[in-house]
PDB file of C-alpha atoms in Angstrom:
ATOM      1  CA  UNK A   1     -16.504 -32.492  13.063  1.00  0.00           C
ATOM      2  CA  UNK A   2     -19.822 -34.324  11.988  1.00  0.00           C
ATOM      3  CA  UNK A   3     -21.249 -31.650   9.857  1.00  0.00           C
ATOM      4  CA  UNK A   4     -18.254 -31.525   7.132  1.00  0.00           C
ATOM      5  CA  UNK A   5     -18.972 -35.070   6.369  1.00  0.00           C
ATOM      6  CA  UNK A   6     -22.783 -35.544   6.615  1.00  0.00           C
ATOM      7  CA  UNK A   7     -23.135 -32.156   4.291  1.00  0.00           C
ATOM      8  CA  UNK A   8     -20.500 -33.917   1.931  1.00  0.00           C
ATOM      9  CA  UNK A   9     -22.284 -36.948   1.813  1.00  0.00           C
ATOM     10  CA  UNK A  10     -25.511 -35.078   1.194  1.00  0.00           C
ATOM     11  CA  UNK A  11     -23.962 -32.737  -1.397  1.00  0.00           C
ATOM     12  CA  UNK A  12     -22.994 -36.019  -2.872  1.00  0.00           C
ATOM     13  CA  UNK A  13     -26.084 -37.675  -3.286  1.00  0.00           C
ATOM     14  CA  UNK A  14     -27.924 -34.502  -4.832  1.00  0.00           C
ATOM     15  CA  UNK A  15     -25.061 -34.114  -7.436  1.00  0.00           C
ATOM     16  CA  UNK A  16     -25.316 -37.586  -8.108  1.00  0.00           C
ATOM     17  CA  UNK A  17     -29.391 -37.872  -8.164  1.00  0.00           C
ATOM     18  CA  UNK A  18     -30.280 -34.948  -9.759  1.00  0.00           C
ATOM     19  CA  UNK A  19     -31.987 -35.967 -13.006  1.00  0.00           C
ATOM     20  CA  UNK A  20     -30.221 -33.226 -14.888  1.00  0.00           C
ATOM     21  CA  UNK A  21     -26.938 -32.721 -12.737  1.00  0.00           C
ATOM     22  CA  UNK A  22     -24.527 -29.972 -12.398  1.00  0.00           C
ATOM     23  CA  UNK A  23     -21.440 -30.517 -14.492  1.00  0.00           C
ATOM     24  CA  UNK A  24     -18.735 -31.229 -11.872  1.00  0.00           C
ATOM     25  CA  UNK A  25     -15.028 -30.834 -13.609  1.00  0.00           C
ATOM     26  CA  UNK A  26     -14.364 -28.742 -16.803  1.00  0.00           C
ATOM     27  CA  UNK A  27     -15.519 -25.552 -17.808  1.00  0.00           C
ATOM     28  CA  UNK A  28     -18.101 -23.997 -16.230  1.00  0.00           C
ATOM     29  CA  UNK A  29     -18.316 -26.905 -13.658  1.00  0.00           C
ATOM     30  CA  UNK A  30     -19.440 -27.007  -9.740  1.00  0.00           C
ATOM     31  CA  UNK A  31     -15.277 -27.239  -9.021  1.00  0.00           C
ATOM     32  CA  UNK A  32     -14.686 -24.210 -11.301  1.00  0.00           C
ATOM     33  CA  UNK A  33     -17.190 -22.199  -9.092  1.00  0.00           C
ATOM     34  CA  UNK A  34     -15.445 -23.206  -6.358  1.00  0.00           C
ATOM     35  CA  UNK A  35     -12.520 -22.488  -7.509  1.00  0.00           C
ATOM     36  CA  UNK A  36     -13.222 -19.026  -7.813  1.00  0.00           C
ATOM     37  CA  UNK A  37     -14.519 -18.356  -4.416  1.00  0.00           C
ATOM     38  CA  UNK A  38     -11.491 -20.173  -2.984  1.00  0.00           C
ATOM     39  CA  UNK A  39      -9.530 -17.371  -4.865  1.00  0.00           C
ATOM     40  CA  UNK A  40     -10.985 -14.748  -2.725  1.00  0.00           C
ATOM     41  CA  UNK A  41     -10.721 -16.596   0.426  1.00  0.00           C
ATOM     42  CA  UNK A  42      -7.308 -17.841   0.419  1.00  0.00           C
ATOM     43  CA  UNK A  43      -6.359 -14.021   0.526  1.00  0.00           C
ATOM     44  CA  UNK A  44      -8.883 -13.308   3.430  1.00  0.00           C
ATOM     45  CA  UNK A  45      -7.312 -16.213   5.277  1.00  0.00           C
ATOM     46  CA  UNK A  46      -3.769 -15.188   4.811  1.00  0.00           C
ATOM     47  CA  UNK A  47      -4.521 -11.317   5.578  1.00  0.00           C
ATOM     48  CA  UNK A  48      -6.668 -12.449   8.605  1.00  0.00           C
ATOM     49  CA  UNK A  49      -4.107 -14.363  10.338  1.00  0.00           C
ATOM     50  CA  UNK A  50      -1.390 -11.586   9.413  1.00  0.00           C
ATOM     51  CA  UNK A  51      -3.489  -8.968  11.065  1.00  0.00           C
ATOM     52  CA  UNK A  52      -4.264 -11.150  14.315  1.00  0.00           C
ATOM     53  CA  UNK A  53      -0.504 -12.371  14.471  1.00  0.00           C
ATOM     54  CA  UNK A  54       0.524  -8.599  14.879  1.00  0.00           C
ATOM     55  CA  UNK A  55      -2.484  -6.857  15.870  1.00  0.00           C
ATOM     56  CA  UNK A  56      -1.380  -4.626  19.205  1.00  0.00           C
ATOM     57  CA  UNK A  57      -4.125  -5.809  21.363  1.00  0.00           C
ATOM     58  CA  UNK A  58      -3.538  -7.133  24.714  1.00  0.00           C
ATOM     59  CA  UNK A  59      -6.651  -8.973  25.235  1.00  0.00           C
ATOM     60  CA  UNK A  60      -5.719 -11.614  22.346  1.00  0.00           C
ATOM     61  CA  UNK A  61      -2.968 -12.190  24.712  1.00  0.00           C
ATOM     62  CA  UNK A  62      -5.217 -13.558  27.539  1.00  0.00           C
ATOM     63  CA  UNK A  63      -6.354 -17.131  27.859  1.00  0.00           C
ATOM     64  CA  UNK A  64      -9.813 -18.360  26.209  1.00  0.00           C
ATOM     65  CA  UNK A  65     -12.791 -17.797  28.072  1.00  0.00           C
ATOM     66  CA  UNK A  66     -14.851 -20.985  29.484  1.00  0.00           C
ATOM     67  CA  UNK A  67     -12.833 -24.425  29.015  1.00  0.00           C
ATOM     68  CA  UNK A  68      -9.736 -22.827  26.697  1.00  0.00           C
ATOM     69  CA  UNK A  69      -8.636 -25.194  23.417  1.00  0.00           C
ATOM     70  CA  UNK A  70      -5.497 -27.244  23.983  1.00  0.00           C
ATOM     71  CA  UNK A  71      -2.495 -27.950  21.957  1.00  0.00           C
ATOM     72  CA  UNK A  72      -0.703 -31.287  22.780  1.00  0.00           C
ATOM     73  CA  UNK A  73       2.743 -30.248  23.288  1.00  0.00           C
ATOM     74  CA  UNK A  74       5.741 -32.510  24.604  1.00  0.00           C
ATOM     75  CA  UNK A  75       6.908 -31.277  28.179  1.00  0.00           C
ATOM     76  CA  UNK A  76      10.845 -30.233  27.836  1.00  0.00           C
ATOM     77  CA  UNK A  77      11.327 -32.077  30.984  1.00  0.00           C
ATOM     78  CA  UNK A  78       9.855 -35.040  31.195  1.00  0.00           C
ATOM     79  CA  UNK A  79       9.195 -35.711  27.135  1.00  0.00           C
ATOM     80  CA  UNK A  80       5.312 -36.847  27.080  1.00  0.00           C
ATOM     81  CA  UNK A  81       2.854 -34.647  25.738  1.00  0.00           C
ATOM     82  CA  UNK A  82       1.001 -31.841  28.184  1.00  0.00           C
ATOM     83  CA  UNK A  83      -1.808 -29.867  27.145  1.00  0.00           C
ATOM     84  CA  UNK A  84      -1.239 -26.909  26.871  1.00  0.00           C
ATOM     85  CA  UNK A  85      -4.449 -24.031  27.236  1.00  0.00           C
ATOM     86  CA  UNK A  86      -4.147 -21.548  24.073  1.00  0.00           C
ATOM     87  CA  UNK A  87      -4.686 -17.790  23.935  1.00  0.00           C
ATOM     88  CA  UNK A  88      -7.447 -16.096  22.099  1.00  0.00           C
ATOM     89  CA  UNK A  89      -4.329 -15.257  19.531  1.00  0.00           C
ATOM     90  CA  UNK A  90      -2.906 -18.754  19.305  1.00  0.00           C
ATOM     91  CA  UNK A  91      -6.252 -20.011  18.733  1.00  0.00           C
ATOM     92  CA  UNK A  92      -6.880 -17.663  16.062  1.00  0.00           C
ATOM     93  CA  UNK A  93      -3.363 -17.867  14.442  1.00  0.00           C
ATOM     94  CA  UNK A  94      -4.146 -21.308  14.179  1.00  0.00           C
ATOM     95  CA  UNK A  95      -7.453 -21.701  12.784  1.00  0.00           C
ATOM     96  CA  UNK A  96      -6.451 -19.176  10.232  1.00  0.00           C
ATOM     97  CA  UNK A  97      -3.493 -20.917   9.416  1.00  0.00           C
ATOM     98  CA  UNK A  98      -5.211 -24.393   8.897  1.00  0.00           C
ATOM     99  CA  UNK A  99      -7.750 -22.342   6.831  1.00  0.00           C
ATOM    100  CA  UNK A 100      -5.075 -20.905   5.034  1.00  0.00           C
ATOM    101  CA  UNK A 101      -3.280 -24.282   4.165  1.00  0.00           C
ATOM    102  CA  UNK A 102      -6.897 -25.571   2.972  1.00  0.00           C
ATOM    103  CA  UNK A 103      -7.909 -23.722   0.841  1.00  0.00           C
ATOM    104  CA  UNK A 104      -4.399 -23.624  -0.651  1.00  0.00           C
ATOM    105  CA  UNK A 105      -4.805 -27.120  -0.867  1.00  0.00           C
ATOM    106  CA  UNK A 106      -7.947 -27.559  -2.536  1.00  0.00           C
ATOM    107  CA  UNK A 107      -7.160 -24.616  -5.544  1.00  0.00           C
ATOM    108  CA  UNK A 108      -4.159 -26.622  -5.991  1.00  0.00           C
ATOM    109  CA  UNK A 109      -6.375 -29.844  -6.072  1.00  0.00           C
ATOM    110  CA  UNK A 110      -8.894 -28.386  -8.254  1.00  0.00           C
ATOM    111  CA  UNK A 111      -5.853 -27.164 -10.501  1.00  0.00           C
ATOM    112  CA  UNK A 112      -4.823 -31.014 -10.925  1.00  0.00           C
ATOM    113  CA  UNK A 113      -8.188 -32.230 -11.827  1.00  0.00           C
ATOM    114  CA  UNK A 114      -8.699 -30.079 -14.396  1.00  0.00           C
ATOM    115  CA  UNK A 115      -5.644 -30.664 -16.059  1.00  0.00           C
ATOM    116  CA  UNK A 116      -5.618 -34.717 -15.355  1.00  0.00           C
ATOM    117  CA  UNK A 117      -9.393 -34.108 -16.872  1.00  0.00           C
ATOM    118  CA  UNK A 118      -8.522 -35.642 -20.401  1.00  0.00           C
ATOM    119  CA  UNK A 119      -6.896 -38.665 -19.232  1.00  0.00           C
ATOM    120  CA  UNK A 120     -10.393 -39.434 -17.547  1.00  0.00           C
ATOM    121  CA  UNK A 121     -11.874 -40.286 -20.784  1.00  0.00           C
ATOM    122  CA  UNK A 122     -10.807 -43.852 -20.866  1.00  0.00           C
ATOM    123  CA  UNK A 123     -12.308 -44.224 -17.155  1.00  0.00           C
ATOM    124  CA  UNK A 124     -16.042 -44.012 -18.824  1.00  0.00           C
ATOM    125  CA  UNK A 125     -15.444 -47.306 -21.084  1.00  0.00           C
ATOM    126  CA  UNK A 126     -14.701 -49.266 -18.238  1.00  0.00           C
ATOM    127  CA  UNK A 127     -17.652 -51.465 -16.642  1.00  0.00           C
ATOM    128  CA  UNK A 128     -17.415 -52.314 -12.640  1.00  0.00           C
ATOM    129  CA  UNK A 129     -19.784 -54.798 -11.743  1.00  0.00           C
ATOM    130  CA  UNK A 130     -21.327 -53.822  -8.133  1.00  0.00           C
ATOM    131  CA  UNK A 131     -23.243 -57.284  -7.165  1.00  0.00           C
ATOM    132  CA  UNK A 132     -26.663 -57.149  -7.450  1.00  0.00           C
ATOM    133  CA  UNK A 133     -26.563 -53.554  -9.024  1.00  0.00           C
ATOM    134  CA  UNK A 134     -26.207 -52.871 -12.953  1.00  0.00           C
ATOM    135  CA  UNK A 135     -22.539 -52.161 -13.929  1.00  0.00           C
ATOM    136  CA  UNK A 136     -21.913 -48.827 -13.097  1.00  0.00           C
ATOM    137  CA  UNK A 137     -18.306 -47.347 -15.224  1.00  0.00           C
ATOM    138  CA  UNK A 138     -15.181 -46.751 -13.330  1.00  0.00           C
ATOM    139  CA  UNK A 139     -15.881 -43.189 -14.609  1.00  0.00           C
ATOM    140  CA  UNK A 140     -18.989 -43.157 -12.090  1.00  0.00           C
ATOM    141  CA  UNK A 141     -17.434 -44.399  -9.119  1.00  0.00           C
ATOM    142  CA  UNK A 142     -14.010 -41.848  -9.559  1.00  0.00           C
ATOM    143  CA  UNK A 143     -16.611 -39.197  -9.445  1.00  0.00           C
ATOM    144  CA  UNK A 144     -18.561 -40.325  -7.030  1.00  0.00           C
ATOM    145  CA  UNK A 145     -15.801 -40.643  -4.536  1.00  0.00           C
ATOM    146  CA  UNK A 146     -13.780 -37.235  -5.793  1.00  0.00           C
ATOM    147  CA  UNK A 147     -17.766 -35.458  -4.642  1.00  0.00           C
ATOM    148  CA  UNK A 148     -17.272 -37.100  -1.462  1.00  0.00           C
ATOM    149  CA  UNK A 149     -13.808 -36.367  -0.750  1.00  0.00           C
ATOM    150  CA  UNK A 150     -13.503 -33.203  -2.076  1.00  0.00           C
ATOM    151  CA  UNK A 151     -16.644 -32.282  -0.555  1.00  0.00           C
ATOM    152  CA  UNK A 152     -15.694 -32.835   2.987  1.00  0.00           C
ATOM    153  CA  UNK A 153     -12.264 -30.632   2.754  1.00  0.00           C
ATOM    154  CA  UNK A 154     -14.339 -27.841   1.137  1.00  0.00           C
ATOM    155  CA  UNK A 155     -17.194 -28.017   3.673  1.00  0.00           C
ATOM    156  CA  UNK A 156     -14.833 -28.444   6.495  1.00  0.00           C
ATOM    157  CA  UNK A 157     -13.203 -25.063   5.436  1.00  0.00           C
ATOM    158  CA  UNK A 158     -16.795 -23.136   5.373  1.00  0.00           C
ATOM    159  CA  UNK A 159     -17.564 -24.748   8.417  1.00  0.00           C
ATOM    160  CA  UNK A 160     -14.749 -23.705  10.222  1.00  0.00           C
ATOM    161  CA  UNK A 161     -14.667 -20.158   8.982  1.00  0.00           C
ATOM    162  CA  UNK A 162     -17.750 -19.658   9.808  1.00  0.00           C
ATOM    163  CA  UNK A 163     -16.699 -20.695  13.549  1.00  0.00           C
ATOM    164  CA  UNK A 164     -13.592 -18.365  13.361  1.00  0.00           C
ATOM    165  CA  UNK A 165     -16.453 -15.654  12.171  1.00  0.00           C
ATOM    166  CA  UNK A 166     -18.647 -15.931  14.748  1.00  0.00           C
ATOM    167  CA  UNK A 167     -15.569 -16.118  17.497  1.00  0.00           C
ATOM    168  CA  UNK A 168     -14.289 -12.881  15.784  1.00  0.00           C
ATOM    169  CA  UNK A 169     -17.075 -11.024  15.950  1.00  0.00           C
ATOM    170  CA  UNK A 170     -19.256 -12.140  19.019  1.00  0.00           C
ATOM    171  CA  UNK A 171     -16.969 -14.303  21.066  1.00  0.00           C
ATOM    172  CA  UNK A 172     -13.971 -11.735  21.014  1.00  0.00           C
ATOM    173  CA  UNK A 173     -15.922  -9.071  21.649  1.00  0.00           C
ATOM    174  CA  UNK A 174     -17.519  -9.667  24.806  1.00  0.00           C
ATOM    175  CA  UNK A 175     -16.634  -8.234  28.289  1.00  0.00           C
ATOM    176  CA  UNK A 176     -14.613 -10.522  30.339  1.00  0.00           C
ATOM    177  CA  UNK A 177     -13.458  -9.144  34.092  1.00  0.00           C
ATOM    178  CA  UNK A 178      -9.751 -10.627  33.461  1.00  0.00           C
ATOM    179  CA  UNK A 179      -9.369  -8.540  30.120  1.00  0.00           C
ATOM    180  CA  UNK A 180      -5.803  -6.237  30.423  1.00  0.00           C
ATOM    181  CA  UNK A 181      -7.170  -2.547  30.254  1.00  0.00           C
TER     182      UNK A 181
END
């Protein structure tokens, strides 16, 4: 996906630019707000795909309408990977499981920073020269890149939960002629 990285790359730059920016580790920090929403989403995520796993429904049984997502599987037989097409509920199961794992993954990450945050401090007395540019601390560049990478997990998980969202609610919900009555 291109829009995870271009909106962490701009949410980098504005953090970074800002003449007055947002404190981004410690308390009351950009990470701590995120923090908290992650909070409420991991147990969305985990209740969502628990519902769709076992929800009695027999159109989440049917294929995908259109072109249906893949999953590279190796054949039992002849040992290279086949694709195979995914139902509505393995799609689901599996986007909710990702999202699940992600946003597990980034509380946990934000849990590290914040308590690796002290042993930053020596990070700001350190000078890297950048060429033609003015020094710019070791302090700068750490942050610079944790924006950019943490950025791109957390806006790959909104992202993609707004896709499983709108498949949820529009995409599941429309008529198909093959649907099980």
């Amino acid at each position: 996906m291109t829009a995870p990285k271009w909106l962490a790359v701009g949410t980098t730059v504005i953090l970074t630019v800002l003449p007055n920016p947002p404190l981004f580790l410690g308390e009351g920090s950009v990470l701590e707000q995120i923090q908290s929403l992650i909070q409420l989403l991991i147990g969305f995520f985990i209740a969502a795909l628990a519902a769709i796993a076992t929800f009695d429904e027999k159109s989440l049984d049917c294929l995908m309408e259109g072109t249906p997502a893949t999953l590279k599987q190796p054949d039992p037989y002849q040992g290279r990977p086949t694709d195979n097409p995914l139902t509505r509920r393995q799609f689901l199961c599996f986007l909710y499981g990702y999202l699940s794992f992600l946003s597990f993954a980034l509380y946990l990450a934000i849990m590290a920073l914040q308590i690796l945050q002290p042993s930053f401090d020596w990070l700001a007395k350190i000078a890297l020269p950048l060429g033609p540019f003015a020094p710019v601390s070791a302090m700068d560049t750490v942050a610079a890149v944790l924006k950019l990478g943490y950025g791109f997990f957390f806006w790959q998980m909104v992202t993609v939960t707004l896709m499983g969202l709108y498949y949820l609610t529009d995409r599941l919900n429309r008529e198909r002629s093959g649907d099980p009555e």
